[in-house]
Short mmCIF file of C-alpha atoms in Angstrom, two decimals:
data_model
loop_
_atom_site.label_atom_id
_atom_site.label_comp_id
_atom_site.label_asym_id
_atom_site.label_seq_id
_atom_site.Cartn_x
_atom_site.Cartn_y
_atom_site.Cartn_z
CA MET A 1 -0.32 0.34 -0.21
CA PRO A 2 2.72 2.64 0.92
CA ARG A 3 4.60 1.38 -2.97
CA THR A 4 1.13 2.69 -4.32
CA ARG A 5 0.81 5.76 -2.80
CA SER A 6 4.88 6.44 -3.36
CA LEU A 7 4.27 5.78 -6.98
CA ALA A 8 1.31 7.80 -7.75
CA TRP A 9 2.79 11.32 -5.77
CA SER A 10 5.90 10.42 -8.23
CA GLU A 11 3.33 10.34 -11.17
CA LEU A 12 1.72 13.52 -9.62
CA LYS A 13 4.99 15.29 -9.52
CA ILE A 14 5.98 14.60 -13.35
CA GLY A 15 2.31 16.09 -14.21
CA ILE A 16 2.55 19.59 -12.43
CA VAL A 17 6.54 19.44 -13.87
CA GLY A 18 4.84 18.64 -17.77
CA VAL A 19 2.31 21.40 -17.33
CA THR A 20 4.74 24.02 -15.34
CA ALA A 21 7.05 23.40 -18.56
CA VAL A 22 4.00 23.56 -21.02
CA VAL A 23 2.63 26.64 -19.50
CA LEU A 24 6.55 28.03 -19.79
CA ALA A 25 6.48 27.40 -23.44
CA ILE A 26 3.58 29.22 -23.72
CA MET A 27 4.90 32.11 -22.26
CA LEU A 28 7.58 31.68 -24.05
CA VAL A 29 6.14 32.27 -27.68
CA VAL A 30 3.95 34.84 -26.64
CA ALA A 31 6.97 36.94 -25.43
CA VAL A 32 8.80 36.07 -28.44
CA GLY A 33 5.92 36.76 -30.82
CA GLY A 34 5.69 40.26 -29.12
CA GLN A 35 2.96 42.76 -30.41
CA GLY A 36 2.17 39.55 -32.82
CA GLY A 37 0.25 38.24 -30.56
CA CYS A 38 -0.97 34.79 -30.85
CA VAL A 39 -1.93 32.91 -33.95
CA TRP A 40 -5.91 33.86 -33.94
CA GLN A 41 -4.82 37.59 -32.80
CA ARG A 42 -3.28 37.42 -36.77
CA TYR A 43 -3.82 37.97 -39.82
CA GLU A 44 -1.66 37.18 -43.27
CA LEU A 45 -0.52 39.56 -45.99
CA LYS A 46 1.41 39.33 -48.83
CA THR A 47 3.95 41.21 -51.03
CA LYS A 48 6.99 41.42 -53.46
CA PHE A 49 10.38 43.03 -53.59
CA SER A 50 12.91 42.94 -56.69
CA ASN A 51 15.42 42.64 -53.41
CA VAL A 52 14.99 42.05 -50.09
CA GLN A 53 18.29 42.75 -49.13
CA GLY A 54 19.00 40.00 -46.74
CA LEU A 55 15.84 39.71 -45.63
CA LYS A 56 14.85 36.38 -43.51
CA SER A 57 11.96 34.72 -42.03
CA GLY A 58 11.04 35.92 -38.57
CA ALA A 59 12.35 40.09 -39.40
CA ILE A 60 9.84 42.69 -37.85
CA VAL A 61 6.96 44.27 -39.31
CA ARG A 62 6.72 47.43 -38.34
CA VAL A 63 3.63 50.21 -38.93
CA ALA A 64 4.81 53.47 -38.31
CA GLY A 65 7.75 52.13 -36.39
CA VAL A 66 5.75 49.97 -34.27
CA ASP A 67 6.09 46.16 -34.01
CA VAL A 68 2.89 44.66 -35.13
CA GLY A 69 3.78 41.35 -36.63
CA LYS A 70 6.60 39.64 -38.16
CA VAL A 71 7.72 37.72 -41.24
CA THR A 72 6.73 34.14 -41.97
CA SER A 73 8.19 33.04 -45.29
CA VAL A 74 10.77 34.66 -47.91
CA GLU A 75 10.29 32.75 -51.10
CA PHE A 76 10.48 33.49 -55.34
CA ALA A 77 7.59 34.26 -57.54
CA ASP A 78 9.16 34.06 -60.92
CA ALA A 79 11.57 37.39 -61.22
CA ASP A 80 10.68 38.73 -57.43
CA VAL A 81 10.58 37.66 -54.21
CA GLN A 82 7.20 37.11 -52.48
CA VAL A 83 7.41 37.94 -48.38
CA THR A 84 4.52 36.71 -46.21
CA LEU A 85 3.91 38.50 -43.04
CA GLU A 86 1.29 37.64 -39.84
CA VAL A 87 -0.25 40.95 -38.88
CA ASN A 88 -2.03 42.00 -35.30
CA LYS A 89 -5.56 42.15 -36.26
CA GLU A 90 -5.76 45.28 -34.42
CA ASN A 91 -3.68 47.31 -36.94
CA ARG A 92 -6.11 46.02 -40.03
CA SER A 93 -7.83 49.52 -39.85
CA ARG A 94 -4.43 51.17 -40.52
CA ILE A 95 -3.45 49.01 -43.78
CA THR A 96 -5.44 49.34 -45.99
CA ASP A 97 -4.64 49.97 -49.95
CA GLN A 98 -3.25 52.96 -49.81
CA SER A 99 -0.44 51.71 -48.02
CA ARG A 100 2.53 50.89 -48.76
CA ALA A 101 5.37 48.40 -47.75
CA SER A 102 9.09 48.70 -47.83
CA ILE A 103 12.44 47.33 -46.63
CA GLY A 104 14.08 49.00 -43.19
CA SER A 105 16.52 47.96 -40.68
CA LEU A 106 16.51 47.71 -36.83
CA SER A 107 19.66 50.42 -36.88
CA LEU A 108 22.10 51.81 -39.05
CA LEU A 109 23.92 48.30 -39.85
CA GLY A 110 21.64 46.52 -38.36
CA GLU A 111 19.20 43.21 -40.12
CA PRO A 112 16.46 44.26 -42.43
CA ILE A 113 12.45 44.40 -41.76
CA ILE A 114 9.53 45.06 -43.07
CA GLU A 115 8.23 48.99 -42.80
CA ILE A 116 4.76 49.29 -43.74
CA SER A 117 3.46 53.18 -44.20
CA PRO A 118 -0.16 52.93 -42.22
CA SER A 119 -3.14 55.39 -44.24
CA THR A 120 -6.56 55.45 -42.82
CA ALA A 121 -7.92 56.32 -46.39
CA GLY A 122 -8.60 53.59 -48.76
CA THR A 123 -10.40 50.19 -48.15
CA PRO A 124 -9.16 47.78 -45.52
CA LEU A 125 -6.87 44.87 -46.64
CA LYS A 126 -7.93 41.78 -46.17
CA ALA A 127 -6.27 38.58 -45.15
CA GLY A 128 -4.26 37.15 -47.78
CA ASP A 129 -4.17 40.75 -49.98
CA PHE A 130 -1.03 41.47 -51.20
CA ILE A 131 0.36 45.23 -50.00
CA GLN A 132 1.81 47.28 -52.56
CA SER A 133 6.08 47.71 -52.16
CA ALA A 134 7.60 50.80 -52.41
CA ARG A 135 11.39 51.43 -52.98
CA THR A 136 12.81 53.10 -49.71
CA PRO A 137 15.50 55.60 -50.20
CA GLY A 138 18.33 55.82 -47.93
CA GLN A 139 19.58 52.24 -47.79
CA ILE A 140 23.26 51.28 -47.03
CA SER A 141 23.58 49.79 -50.45
CA GLU A 142 22.41 53.08 -51.98
CA VAL A 143 24.88 55.31 -49.78
CA ALA A 144 27.66 53.12 -50.79
CA GLU A 145 26.89 53.09 -54.25
CA ASN A 146 26.41 57.25 -54.53
CA ALA A 147 29.55 56.89 -52.26
CA THR A 148 31.37 54.94 -54.56
CA GLN A 149 30.31 57.20 -57.55
CA THR A 150 31.36 60.32 -55.86
CA LEU A 151 34.45 59.19 -54.58
CA GLU A 152 35.22 57.55 -58.54
CA GLN A 153 34.21 61.13 -59.87
CA THR A 154 36.30 63.33 -57.29
CA THR A 155 39.42 60.42 -58.46
CA ALA A 156 38.98 61.18 -62.11
CA LEU A 157 38.81 64.95 -61.02
CA ILE A 158 41.75 65.02 -59.51
CA LYS A 159 43.34 63.08 -62.36
CA GLU A 160 42.50 65.94 -64.82
CA ILE A 161 43.70 68.83 -62.38
CA ARG A 162 46.95 66.84 -62.30
CA SER A 163 47.23 66.42 -65.80
CA GLY A 164 46.64 70.33 -66.24
CA LYS A 165 42.83 69.88 -68.39
CA GLY A 166 40.29 72.86 -67.64
CA THR A 167 40.87 76.33 -66.10
CA VAL A 168 41.92 74.87 -62.33
CA GLY A 169 44.49 72.35 -63.97
CA LYS A 170 45.53 74.67 -65.99
CA LEU A 171 46.08 76.95 -62.40
CA PHE A 172 47.79 74.46 -60.88
CA SER A 173 49.89 72.81 -63.74
CA ASP A 174 50.54 76.26 -65.78
CA ASP A 175 53.13 79.03 -65.02
CA GLU A 176 52.31 81.39 -67.25
CA MET A 177 48.07 81.40 -65.94
CA TYR A 178 49.70 81.36 -62.42
CA ARG A 179 51.48 84.51 -62.90
CA GLU A 180 47.78 86.46 -64.75
CA MET A 181 46.29 85.10 -62.04
CA ASN A 182 48.98 86.68 -59.41
CA GLN A 183 49.25 89.96 -61.17
CA LEU A 184 45.47 89.63 -60.86
CA VAL A 185 45.01 89.74 -57.59
CA ALA A 186 47.71 92.26 -57.61
CA SER A 187 46.43 94.58 -59.29
CA ALA A 188 43.11 94.02 -57.70
CA GLU A 189 44.72 94.62 -54.50
CA ALA A 190 45.72 98.11 -56.12
CA VAL A 191 42.49 98.84 -56.59
CA THR A 192 41.28 98.44 -53.53
CA ASN A 193 44.10 100.42 -51.41
CA ALA A 194 43.32 103.44 -54.34
CA ILE A 195 39.51 103.46 -53.23
CA ASN A 196 40.84 103.51 -49.46
CA ARG A 197 42.54 106.19 -50.32
CA GLY A 198 39.66 108.47 -51.98
CA ASN A 199 41.60 108.05 -55.12
CA GLY A 200 38.87 107.94 -58.46
CA THR A 201 35.41 108.34 -58.51
CA LEU A 202 34.64 105.12 -56.14
CA GLY A 203 36.91 106.41 -53.93
CA LEU A 204 35.66 109.77 -53.72
CA LEU A 205 32.29 108.22 -53.76
CA ILE A 206 33.19 106.14 -50.47
CA ARG A 207 35.37 108.81 -48.84
CA ASP A 208 34.28 112.25 -50.11
CA PRO A 209 30.99 113.08 -48.07
CA ALA A 210 30.32 115.60 -50.70
CA VAL A 211 30.30 113.53 -53.69
CA TYR A 212 27.88 111.35 -51.14
CA LYS A 213 25.84 114.13 -50.74
CA GLN A 214 25.54 114.92 -54.56
CA THR A 215 24.97 111.01 -55.01
CA ASN A 216 22.34 111.14 -52.36
CA ALA A 217 21.11 114.38 -53.48
CA ALA A 218 20.53 112.69 -57.33
CA ILE A 219 18.98 109.86 -56.54
CA THR A 220 16.34 112.01 -54.61
CA ASN A 221 15.67 113.75 -57.74
CA LEU A 222 15.44 110.45 -59.29
CA GLN A 223 12.61 109.46 -56.72
CA GLU A 224 11.27 112.64 -56.80
CA ILE A 225 10.70 112.50 -60.55
CA THR A 226 9.49 109.18 -60.56
CA ARG A 227 7.09 110.15 -58.54
CA ARG A 228 5.20 112.87 -60.30
CA ILE A 229 5.40 110.54 -63.38
CA ASN A 230 3.02 107.86 -61.54
CA ALA A 231 1.26 110.90 -59.92
CA GLY A 232 0.79 112.10 -63.61
CA GLU A 233 2.42 115.08 -63.51
CA GLY A 234 4.37 116.43 -66.44
CA SER A 235 4.29 115.51 -70.24
CA LEU A 236 5.39 112.09 -69.13
CA GLY A 237 2.98 111.87 -66.53
CA ARG A 238 0.22 112.62 -68.79
CA LEU A 239 2.07 109.93 -71.52
CA VAL A 240 1.15 106.93 -68.89
CA HIS A 241 -1.18 108.07 -67.30
CA ASP A 242 -3.40 110.22 -69.49
CA ASP A 243 -6.03 107.89 -71.92
CA GLN A 244 -6.94 110.79 -74.26
CA LEU A 245 -3.36 111.57 -75.27
CA ALA A 246 -2.44 107.60 -75.17
CA LYS A 247 -5.85 107.52 -77.87
CA SER A 248 -4.08 110.04 -79.70
CA LEU A 249 -0.74 108.30 -79.84
CA SER A 250 -2.73 105.02 -81.10
CA SER A 251 -4.32 107.33 -83.82
CA ALA A 252 -1.11 108.84 -84.98
CA SER A 253 0.15 105.12 -84.67
CA THR A 254 -3.06 104.67 -87.18
CA ASN A 255 -2.44 106.88 -89.76
CA LEU A 256 1.22 106.28 -90.20
CA ASP A 257 0.27 102.45 -90.43
CA GLN A 258 -1.73 103.93 -93.73
CA VAL A 259 0.96 106.10 -94.68
CA THR A 260 3.70 103.46 -94.65
CA GLY A 261 0.96 101.35 -96.08
CA LYS A 262 -0.28 103.38 -99.06
CA LEU A 263 3.90 104.11 -99.62
CA SER A 264 4.19 99.67 -99.96
CA ARG A 265 1.49 99.77 -102.28
CA GLY A 266 2.75 102.88 -104.59
CA GLU A 267 -0.26 105.14 -103.84
CA GLY A 268 0.89 109.28 -104.09
CA THR A 269 3.64 110.52 -105.40
CA ALA A 270 6.22 109.11 -102.26
CA GLY A 271 4.24 105.66 -103.21
CA LYS A 272 5.30 105.98 -106.73
CA LEU A 273 8.41 107.27 -106.15
CA LEU A 274 9.33 103.78 -104.28
CA THR A 275 7.69 101.66 -106.46
CA ASP A 276 7.68 103.10 -110.08
CA GLN A 277 11.07 102.29 -111.31
CA GLN A 278 10.09 104.58 -114.44
CA LEU A 279 10.13 107.52 -112.07
CA TYR A 280 12.58 106.60 -110.17
CA ASP A 281 14.64 106.41 -113.56
CA ARG A 282 13.34 109.72 -114.60
CA PHE A 283 14.39 110.96 -110.80
CA ASN A 284 17.84 109.76 -110.77
CA SER A 285 18.41 110.90 -114.78
CA LEU A 286 17.41 114.66 -113.16
CA ALA A 287 19.95 113.76 -110.23
CA SER A 288 22.73 113.07 -112.93
CA ARG A 289 22.03 116.45 -115.05
CA ILE A 290 21.87 118.29 -111.63
CA ASP A 291 25.26 116.92 -110.65
CA LYS A 292 26.96 117.27 -114.39
CA LEU A 293 25.92 121.06 -114.22
CA THR A 294 26.81 121.48 -111.00
CA ALA A 295 30.60 120.02 -112.02
CA ASP A 296 30.35 122.40 -115.55
CA LEU A 297 29.56 125.33 -113.58
CA GLU A 298 32.25 124.35 -110.91
CA GLN A 299 35.02 123.56 -113.62
CA GLY A 300 33.72 127.21 -115.47
CA GLN A 301 32.14 126.50 -118.38
CA GLY A 302 29.14 128.15 -120.12
CA SER A 303 28.42 131.39 -118.98
CA ALA A 304 26.98 130.70 -115.23
CA GLY A 305 30.37 128.71 -114.73
CA GLN A 306 32.74 131.71 -116.38
CA LEU A 307 30.65 134.11 -113.96
CA LEU A 308 31.57 132.04 -111.01
CA HIS A 309 35.24 131.71 -111.91
CA ASP A 310 36.39 134.74 -114.38
CA THR A 311 36.81 137.68 -112.35
CA GLN A 312 37.40 140.36 -115.14
CA LEU A 313 33.79 139.30 -116.30
CA TYR A 314 32.24 139.48 -112.70
CA GLU A 315 34.01 143.08 -112.55
CA ASN A 316 32.55 144.43 -115.81
CA MET A 317 29.07 142.74 -115.24
CA ASN A 318 29.64 144.73 -111.48
CA GLY A 319 30.70 147.95 -113.34
CA ALA A 320 27.69 147.55 -115.84
CA ALA A 321 25.15 147.35 -112.96
CA ASN A 322 26.68 150.00 -110.90
CA GLU A 323 26.22 152.09 -114.19
CA LEU A 324 23.08 151.14 -115.23
CA ARG A 325 21.78 152.07 -111.18
CA GLY A 326 23.46 155.01 -111.94
CA LEU A 327 21.70 156.34 -114.81
CA ILE A 328 18.17 154.88 -113.39
CA GLY A 329 19.14 157.46 -110.87
CA ASP A 330 19.81 160.14 -113.03
CA ILE A 331 16.51 159.84 -115.29
CA ARG A 332 15.04 159.96 -111.47
CA LYS A 333 16.42 163.55 -110.91
CA ASP A 334 15.77 164.71 -114.60
CA PRO A 335 13.47 162.98 -116.31
CA LYS A 336 12.37 165.83 -118.70
CA LYS A 337 16.39 166.29 -120.00
CA TYR A 338 16.07 162.57 -120.80
CA LEU A 339 12.36 162.70 -122.60
CA ASN A 340 13.83 165.63 -124.77
CA VAL A 341 16.64 163.56 -125.62
CA ARG A 342 14.71 161.07 -126.71
CA VAL A 343 12.33 163.05 -128.57
CA SER A 344 15.49 164.77 -130.76
CA ILE A 345 16.77 161.22 -131.84
CA PHE A 346 13.82 159.99 -133.38
#
């Protein structure tokens, strides 16, 4: 009888230890699952990526940075990689068809995880639905690739500079250009020193109060002129603000357009002169004859030419004109005398 009670107690202890182990295992599973909860508290979603960057089954799934589930499988689907997720059902309203799944990391060099962007707009996804994937900028691989490209470009640039290519390369390798740049810097320094000493217009403007006051007065006058123009004062002000003047200018412009149109069409004397070849030839011939006549006069040909160049002929004609004026004067003084002379002659 005592032996039977001993066996029963031993079996009871074994049962208690087994139950305790099961309870501890369940608690461990729940603790490891974290925010994912128990199996009946999660639902399945899927997504696809062209590159999962080392993502493994069991990786954390986050929504807005909060752990909500885990990755259950990572497997190929044609050219892409299909990732299956288990997410806490409490987040169903936050994961809709407007949400996007991307691959993140636990830290700068941490293992990859799934990041889901929350969205209250759209329709919540049901179990087995696909979340549209998005590329996450700023991944370590992209940073490393960009850094490598930048390093290569910098190395190529340094090689070109060392070989003397480009302005910077010539500045480092060409002695003549270095001397020119040095002279330019020296000239700029000399100009700056001259300005500081008050030499030249800029120097006077900076150091001479009288020049500054004059410049300030000129700016003030310009502001006053601008104010008067804006107020409609003076000719420019009326030109800007007077509608009647604007209409007059517009009318004058219209008339000018009409005149130029008539000229282009060959209407009127000026239009014919511009478009009629025969009339143009006649004017051209007339101008040629006038040029020839002027040349003959300058050369002293003909009576008019001799009158212009022959001094004796000019003096004779001048004397004759003086005698004629004297005769006319005498006739006016004593007309009877000259009438008697005329009668006796006849």
